[in-house]
PDB file of C-alpha atoms in Angstrom:
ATOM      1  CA  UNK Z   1     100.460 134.076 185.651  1.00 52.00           C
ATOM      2  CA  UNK Z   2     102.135 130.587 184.560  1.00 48.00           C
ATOM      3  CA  UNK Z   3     100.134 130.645 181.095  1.00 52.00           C
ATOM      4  CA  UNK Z   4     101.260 134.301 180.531  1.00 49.00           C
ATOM      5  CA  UNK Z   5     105.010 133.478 181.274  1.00 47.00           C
ATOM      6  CA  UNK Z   6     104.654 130.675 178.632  1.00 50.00           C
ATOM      7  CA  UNK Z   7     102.727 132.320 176.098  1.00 48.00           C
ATOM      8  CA  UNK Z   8     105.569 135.891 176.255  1.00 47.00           C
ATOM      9  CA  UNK Z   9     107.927 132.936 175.810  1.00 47.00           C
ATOM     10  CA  UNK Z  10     106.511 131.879 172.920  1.00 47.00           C
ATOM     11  CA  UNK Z  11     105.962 135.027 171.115  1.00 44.00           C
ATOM     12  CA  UNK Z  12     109.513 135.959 172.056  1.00 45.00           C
ATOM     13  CA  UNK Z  13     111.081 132.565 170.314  1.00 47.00           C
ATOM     14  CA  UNK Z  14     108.602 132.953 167.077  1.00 50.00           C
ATOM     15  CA  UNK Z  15     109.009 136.794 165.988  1.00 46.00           C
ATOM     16  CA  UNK Z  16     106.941 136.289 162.968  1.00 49.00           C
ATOM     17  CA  UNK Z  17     103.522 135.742 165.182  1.00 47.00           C
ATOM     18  CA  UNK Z  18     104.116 139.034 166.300  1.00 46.00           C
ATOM     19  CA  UNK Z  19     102.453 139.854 163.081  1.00 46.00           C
ATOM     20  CA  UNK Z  20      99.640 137.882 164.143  1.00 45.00           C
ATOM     21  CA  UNK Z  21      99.428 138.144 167.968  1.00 45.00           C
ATOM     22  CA  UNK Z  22      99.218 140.806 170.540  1.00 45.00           C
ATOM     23  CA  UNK Z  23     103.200 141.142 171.713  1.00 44.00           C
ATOM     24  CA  UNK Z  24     102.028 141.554 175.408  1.00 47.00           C
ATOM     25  CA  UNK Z  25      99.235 141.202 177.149  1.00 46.00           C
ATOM     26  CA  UNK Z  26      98.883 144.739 178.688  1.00 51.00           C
ATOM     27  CA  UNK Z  27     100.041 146.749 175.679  1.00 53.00           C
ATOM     28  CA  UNK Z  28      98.029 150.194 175.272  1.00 62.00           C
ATOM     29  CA  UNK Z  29      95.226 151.002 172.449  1.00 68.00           C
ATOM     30  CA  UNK Z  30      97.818 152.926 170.307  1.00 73.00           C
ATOM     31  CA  UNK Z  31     101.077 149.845 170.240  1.00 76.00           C
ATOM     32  CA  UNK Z  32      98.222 147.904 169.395  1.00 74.00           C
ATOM     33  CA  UNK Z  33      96.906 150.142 166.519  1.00 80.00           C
ATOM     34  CA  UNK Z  34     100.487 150.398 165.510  1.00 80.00           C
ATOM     35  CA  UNK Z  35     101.244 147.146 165.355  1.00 77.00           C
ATOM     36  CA  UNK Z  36      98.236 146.455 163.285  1.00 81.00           C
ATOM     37  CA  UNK Z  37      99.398 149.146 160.676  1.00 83.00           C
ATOM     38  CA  UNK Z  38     103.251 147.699 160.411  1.00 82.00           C
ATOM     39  CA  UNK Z  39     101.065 144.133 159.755  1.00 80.00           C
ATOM     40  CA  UNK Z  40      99.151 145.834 157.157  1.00 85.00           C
ATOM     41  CA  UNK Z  41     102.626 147.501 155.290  1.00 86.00           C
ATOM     42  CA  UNK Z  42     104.529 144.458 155.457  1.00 85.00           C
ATOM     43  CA  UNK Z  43     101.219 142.544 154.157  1.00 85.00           C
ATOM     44  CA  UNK Z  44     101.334 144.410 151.143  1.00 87.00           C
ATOM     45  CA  UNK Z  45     104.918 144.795 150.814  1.00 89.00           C
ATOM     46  CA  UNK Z  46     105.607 141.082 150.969  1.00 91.00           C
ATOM     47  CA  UNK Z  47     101.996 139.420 149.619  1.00 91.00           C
ATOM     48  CA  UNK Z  48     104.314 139.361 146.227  1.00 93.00           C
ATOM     49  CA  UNK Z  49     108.409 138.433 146.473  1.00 94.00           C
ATOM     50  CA  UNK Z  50     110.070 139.888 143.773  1.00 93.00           C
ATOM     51  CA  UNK Z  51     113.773 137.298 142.914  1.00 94.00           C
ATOM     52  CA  UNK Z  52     116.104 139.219 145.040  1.00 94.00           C
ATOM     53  CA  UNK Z  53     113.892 140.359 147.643  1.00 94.00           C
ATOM     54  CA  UNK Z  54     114.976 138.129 150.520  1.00 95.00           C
ATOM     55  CA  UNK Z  55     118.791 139.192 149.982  1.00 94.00           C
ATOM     56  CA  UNK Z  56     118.218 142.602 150.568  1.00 93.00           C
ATOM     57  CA  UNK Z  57     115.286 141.897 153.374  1.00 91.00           C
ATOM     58  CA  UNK Z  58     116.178 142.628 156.699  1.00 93.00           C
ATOM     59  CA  UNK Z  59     116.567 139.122 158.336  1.00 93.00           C
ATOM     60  CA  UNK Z  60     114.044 139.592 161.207  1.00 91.00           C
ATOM     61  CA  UNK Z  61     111.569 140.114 158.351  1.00 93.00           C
ATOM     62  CA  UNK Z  62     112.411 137.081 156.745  1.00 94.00           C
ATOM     63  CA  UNK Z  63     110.483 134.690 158.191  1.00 93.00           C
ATOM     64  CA  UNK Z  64     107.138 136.976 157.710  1.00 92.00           C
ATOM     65  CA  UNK Z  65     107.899 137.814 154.206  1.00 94.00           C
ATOM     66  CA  UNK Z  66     107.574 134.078 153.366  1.00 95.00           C
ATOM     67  CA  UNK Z  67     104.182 133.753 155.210  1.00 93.00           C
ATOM     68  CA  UNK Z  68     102.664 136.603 153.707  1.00 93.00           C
ATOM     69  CA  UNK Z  69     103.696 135.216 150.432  1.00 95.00           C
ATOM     70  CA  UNK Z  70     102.348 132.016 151.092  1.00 94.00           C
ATOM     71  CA  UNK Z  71      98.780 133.667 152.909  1.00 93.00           C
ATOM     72  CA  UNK Z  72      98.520 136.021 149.364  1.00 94.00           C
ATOM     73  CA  UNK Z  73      98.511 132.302 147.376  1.00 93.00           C
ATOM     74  CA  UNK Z  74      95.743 131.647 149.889  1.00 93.00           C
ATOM     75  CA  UNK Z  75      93.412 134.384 149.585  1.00 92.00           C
ATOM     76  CA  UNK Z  76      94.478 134.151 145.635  1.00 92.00           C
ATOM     77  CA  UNK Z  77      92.747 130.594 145.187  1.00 91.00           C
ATOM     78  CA  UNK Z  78      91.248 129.108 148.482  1.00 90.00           C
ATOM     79  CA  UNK Z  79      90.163 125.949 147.120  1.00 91.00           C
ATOM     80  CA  UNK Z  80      92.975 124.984 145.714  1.00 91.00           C
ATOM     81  CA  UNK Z  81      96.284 126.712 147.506  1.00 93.00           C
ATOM     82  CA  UNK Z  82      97.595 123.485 148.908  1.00 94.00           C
ATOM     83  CA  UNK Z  83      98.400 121.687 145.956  1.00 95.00           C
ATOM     84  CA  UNK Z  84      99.545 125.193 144.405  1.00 94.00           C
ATOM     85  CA  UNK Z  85     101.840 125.562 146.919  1.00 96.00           C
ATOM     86  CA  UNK Z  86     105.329 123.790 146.558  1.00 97.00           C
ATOM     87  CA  UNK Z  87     107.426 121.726 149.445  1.00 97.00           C
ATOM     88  CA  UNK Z  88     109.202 125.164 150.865  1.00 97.00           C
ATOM     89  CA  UNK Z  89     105.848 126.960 151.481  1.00 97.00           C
ATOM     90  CA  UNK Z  90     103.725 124.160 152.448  1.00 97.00           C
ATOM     91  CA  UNK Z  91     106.581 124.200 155.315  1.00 97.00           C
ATOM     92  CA  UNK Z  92     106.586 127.530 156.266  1.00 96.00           C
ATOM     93  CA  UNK Z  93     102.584 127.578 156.191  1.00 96.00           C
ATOM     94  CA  UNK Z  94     102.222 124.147 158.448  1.00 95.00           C
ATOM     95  CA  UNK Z  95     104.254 126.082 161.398  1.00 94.00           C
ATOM     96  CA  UNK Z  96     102.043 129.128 160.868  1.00 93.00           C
ATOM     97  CA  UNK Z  97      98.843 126.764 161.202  1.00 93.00           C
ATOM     98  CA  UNK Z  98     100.105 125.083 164.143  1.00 93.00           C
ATOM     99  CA  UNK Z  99     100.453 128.599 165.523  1.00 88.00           C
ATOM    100  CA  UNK Z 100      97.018 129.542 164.871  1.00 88.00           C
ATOM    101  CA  UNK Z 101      95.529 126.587 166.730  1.00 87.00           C
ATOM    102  CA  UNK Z 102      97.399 128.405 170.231  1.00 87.00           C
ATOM    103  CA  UNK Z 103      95.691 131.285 170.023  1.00 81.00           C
ATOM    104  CA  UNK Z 104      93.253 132.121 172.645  1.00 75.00           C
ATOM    105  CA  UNK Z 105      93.451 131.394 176.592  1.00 78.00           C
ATOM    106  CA  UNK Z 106      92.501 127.749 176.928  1.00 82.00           C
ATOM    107  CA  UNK Z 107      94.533 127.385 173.593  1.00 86.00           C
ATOM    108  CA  UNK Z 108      95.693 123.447 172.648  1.00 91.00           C
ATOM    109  CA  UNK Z 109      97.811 121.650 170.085  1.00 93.00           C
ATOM    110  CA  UNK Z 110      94.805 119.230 169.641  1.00 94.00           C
ATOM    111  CA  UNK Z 111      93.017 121.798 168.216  1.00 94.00           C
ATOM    112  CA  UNK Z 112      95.581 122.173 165.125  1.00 94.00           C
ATOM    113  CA  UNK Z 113      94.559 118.068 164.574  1.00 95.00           C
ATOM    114  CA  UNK Z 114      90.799 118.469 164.611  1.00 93.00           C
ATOM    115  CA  UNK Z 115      90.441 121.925 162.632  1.00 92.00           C
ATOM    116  CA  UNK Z 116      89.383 121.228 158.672  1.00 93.00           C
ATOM    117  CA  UNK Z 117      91.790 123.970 157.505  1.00 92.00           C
ATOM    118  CA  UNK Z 118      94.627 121.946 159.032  1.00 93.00           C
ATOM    119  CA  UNK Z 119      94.267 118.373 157.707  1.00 94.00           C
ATOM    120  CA  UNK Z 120      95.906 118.929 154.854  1.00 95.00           C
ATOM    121  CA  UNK Z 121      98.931 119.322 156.802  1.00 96.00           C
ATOM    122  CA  UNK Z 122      98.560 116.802 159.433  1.00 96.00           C
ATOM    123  CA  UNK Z 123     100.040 114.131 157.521  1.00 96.00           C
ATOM    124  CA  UNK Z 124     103.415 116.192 156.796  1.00 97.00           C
ATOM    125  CA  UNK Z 125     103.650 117.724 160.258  1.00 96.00           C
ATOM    126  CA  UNK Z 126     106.414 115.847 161.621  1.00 96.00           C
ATOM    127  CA  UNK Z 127     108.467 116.045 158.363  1.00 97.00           C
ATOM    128  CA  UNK Z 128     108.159 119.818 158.464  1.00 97.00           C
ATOM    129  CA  UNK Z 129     109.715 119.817 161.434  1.00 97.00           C
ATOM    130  CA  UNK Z 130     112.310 117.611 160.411  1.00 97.00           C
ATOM    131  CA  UNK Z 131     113.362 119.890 157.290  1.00 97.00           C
ATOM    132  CA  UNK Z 132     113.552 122.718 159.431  1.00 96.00           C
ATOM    133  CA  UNK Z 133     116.252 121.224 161.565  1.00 96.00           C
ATOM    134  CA  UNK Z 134     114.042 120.837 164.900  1.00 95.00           C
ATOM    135  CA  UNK Z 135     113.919 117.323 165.921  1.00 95.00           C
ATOM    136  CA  UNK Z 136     112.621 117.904 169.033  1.00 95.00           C
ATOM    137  CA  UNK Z 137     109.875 119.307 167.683  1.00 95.00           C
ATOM    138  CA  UNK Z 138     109.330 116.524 165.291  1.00 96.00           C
ATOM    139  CA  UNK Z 139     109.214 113.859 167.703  1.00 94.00           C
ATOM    140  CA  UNK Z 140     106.283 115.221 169.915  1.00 95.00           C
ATOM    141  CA  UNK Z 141     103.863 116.257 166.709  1.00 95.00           C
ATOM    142  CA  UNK Z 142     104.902 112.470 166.157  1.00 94.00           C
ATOM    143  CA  UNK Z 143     103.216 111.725 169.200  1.00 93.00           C
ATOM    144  CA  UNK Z 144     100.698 114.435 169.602  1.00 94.00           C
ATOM    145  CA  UNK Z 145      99.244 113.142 166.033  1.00 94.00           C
ATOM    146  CA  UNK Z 146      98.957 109.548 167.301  1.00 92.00           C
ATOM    147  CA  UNK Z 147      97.457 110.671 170.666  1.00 91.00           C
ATOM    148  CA  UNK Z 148      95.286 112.654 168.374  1.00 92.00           C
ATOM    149  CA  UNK Z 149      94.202 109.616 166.669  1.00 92.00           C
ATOM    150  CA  UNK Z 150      93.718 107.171 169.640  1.00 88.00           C
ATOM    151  CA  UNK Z 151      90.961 109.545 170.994  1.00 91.00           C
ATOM    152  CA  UNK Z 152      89.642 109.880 167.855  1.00 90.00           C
ATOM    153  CA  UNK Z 153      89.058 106.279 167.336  1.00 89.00           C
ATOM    154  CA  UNK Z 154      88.331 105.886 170.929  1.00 83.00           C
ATOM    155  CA  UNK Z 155      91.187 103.401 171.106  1.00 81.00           C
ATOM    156  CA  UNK Z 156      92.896 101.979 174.474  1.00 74.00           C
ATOM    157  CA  UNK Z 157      96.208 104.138 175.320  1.00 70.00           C
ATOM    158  CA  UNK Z 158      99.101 101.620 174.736  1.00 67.00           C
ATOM    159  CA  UNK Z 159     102.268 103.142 176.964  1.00 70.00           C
ATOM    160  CA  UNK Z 160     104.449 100.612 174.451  1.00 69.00           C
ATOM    161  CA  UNK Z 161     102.989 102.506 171.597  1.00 75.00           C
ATOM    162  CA  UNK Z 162     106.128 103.283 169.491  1.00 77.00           C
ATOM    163  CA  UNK Z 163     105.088 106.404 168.126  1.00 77.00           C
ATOM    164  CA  UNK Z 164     104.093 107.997 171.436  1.00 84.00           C
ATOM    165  CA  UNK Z 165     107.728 107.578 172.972  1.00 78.00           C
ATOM    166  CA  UNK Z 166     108.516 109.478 175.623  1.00 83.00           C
ATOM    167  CA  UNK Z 167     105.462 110.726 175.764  1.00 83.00           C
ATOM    168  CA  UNK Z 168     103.341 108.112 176.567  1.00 83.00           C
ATOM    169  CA  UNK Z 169     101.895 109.308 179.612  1.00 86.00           C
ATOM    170  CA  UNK Z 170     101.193 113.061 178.023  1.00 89.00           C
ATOM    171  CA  UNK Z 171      97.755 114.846 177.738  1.00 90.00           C
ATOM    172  CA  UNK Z 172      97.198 117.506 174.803  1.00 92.00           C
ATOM    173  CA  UNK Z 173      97.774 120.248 178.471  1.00 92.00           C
ATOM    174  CA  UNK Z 174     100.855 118.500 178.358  1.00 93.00           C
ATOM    175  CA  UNK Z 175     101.998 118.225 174.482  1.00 93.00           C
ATOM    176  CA  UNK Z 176     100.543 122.174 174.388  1.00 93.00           C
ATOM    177  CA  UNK Z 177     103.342 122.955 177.315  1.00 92.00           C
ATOM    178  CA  UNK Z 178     105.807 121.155 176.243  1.00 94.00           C
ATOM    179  CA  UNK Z 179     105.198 122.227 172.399  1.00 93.00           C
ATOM    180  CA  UNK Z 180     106.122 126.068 173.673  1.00 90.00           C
ATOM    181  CA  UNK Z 181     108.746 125.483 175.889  1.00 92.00           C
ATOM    182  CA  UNK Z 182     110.568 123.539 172.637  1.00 92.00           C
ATOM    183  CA  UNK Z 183     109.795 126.685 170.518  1.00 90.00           C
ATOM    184  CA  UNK Z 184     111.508 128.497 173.320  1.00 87.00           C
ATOM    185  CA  UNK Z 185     114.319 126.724 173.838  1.00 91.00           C
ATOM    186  CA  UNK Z 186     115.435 125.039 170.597  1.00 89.00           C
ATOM    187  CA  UNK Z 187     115.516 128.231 168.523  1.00 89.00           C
ATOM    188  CA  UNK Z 188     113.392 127.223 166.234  1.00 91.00           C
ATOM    189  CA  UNK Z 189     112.616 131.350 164.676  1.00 90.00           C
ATOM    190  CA  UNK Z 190     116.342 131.517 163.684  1.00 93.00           C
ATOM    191  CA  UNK Z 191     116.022 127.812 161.995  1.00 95.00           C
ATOM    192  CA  UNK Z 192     113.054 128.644 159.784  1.00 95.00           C
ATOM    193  CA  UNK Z 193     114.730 131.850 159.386  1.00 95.00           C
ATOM    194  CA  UNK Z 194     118.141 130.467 157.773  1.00 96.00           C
ATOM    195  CA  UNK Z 195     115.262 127.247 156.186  1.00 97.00           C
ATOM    196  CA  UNK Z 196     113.304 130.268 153.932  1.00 97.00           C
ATOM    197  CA  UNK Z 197     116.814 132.079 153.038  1.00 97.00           C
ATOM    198  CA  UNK Z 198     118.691 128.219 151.886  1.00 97.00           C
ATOM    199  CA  UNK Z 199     115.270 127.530 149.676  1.00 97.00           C
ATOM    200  CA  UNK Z 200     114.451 131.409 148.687  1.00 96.00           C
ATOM    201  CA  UNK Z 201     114.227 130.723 145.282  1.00 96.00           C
ATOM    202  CA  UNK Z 202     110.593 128.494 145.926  1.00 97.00           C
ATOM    203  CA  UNK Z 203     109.393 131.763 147.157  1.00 96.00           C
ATOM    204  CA  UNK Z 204     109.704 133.997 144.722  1.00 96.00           C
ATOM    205  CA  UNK Z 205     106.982 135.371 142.349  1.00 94.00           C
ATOM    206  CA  UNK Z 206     107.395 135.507 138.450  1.00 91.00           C
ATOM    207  CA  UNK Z 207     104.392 136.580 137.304  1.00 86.00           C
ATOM    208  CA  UNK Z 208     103.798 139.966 139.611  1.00 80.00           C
ATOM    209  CA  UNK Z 209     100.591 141.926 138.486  1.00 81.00           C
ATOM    210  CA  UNK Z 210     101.863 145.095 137.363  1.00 71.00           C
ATOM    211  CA  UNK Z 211     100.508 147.365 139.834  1.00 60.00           C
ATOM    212  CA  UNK Z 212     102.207 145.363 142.512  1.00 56.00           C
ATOM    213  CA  UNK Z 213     105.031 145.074 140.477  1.00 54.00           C
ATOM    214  CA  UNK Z 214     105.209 149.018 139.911  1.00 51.00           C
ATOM    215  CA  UNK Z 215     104.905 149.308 143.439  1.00 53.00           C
ATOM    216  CA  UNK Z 216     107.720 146.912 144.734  1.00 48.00           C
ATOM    217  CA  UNK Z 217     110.504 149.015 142.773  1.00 46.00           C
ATOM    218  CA  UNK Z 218     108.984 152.194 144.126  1.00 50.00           C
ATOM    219  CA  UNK Z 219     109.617 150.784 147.813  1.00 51.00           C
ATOM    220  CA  UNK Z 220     113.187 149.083 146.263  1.00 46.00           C
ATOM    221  CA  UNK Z 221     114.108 152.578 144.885  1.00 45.00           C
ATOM    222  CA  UNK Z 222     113.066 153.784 149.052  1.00 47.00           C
ATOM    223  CA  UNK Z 223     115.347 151.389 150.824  1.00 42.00           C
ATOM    224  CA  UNK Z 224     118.149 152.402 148.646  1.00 37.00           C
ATOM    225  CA  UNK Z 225     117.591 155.888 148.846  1.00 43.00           C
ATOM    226  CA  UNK Z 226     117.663 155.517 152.463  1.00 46.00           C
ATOM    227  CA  UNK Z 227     120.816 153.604 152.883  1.00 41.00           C
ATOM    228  CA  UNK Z 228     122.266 156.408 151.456  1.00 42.00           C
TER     229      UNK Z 228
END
């Protein structure tokens, strides 16, 4: 019961892994389907940001738009995304792979340090959550990273190690706990929030394919037409 109180807190504090997790645990076959479908719209509505986009998207949005942005430069070139991307999405994509590594029941932050896809943000980690504003955050991925690298190298646990802190004495059960009660309790969805909206011009698309370019001032010309 603990791990599901955690885990709703979680979700709760991060709105845009509602895109990518089940909302609640005991939600029926057709929230679930429809959940899947509003991931699929806002996929394809926000795979390609047209300049303007995030002024006129709703702000609990926000947040997703930039992720689906930065998954469509992904799926676009696999191999070599990362050094594609610039500072403001590598950012927004580090959180979102930290977030994939808690998925699942017996879920742990170690697993975002020993997972290939990750390493290219391990290095960076700490700093990403520095430029969102959450320092808290920052200091225990400090830690977590160097715990991460004393098992790996089978080294003796130091409790004067600098970079483990205050959290000398902490397992990866303990950095994974502590990781989601920060994200609950240092706001950290409104900070990346108001981090995508100060550096929205890094997320923006120039060169739109025209189909999806077509289709983004059909949907434009939609959400006007409805506001009136």
């Amino acid at each position: 019961m603990a791990n599901y109180i955690i885990w709703g807190l979680f979700i709760a504090a991060l709105i845009f892994l509602g895109y990518f997790f089940m909302k609640r645990i005991n939600e029926g076959k057709a929230q679930r389907q429809k959940a899947l479908l509003e991931y699929e719209e806002k996929k394809e509505k926000y795979s390609y940001l047209r300049p303007g986009v995030l002024d006129v998207c709703p702000r609990e949005d926000v947040t997703a738009a930039a992720l689906f942005h930065c998954m469509r430069k992904e799926n676009d070139d696999f191999e070599h995304y990362f050094e594609q991307m610039n500072e403001s999405e590598k950012t927004v994509y580090g959180i979102y792979m930290i977030t994939t590594s808690l998925e699942g029941r017996n879920a742990s932050l170690h697993s975002f340090f020993l997972s290939p896809a990750s390493q290219p943000f391990v290095p960076m980690i700490v700093d990403i959550f520095e430029k969102i504003g959450a320092h808290e955050l920052a200091d225990l991925m400090k830690a977590a990273r160097r715990f991460a690298e004393i098992i790996e190298n089978d080294e003796d646990d130091d409790e004067d190690d600098p970079e483990m802190g205050d959290y000398s004495r902490y397992n990866f059960t303990d950095f994974t706990n502590e990781f989601i009660t920060l994200v609950s309790t240092t706001n950290v969805n409104e900070k990346l929030t108001q981090y995508v909206l100060d550096h929205k011009e890094d997320f923006y698309d120039y060169e739109i394919p025209e189909e999806d370019l077509k289709e983004g001032v059909e949907n434009n010309e939609e959400r006007i037409s409805d506001e009136i």
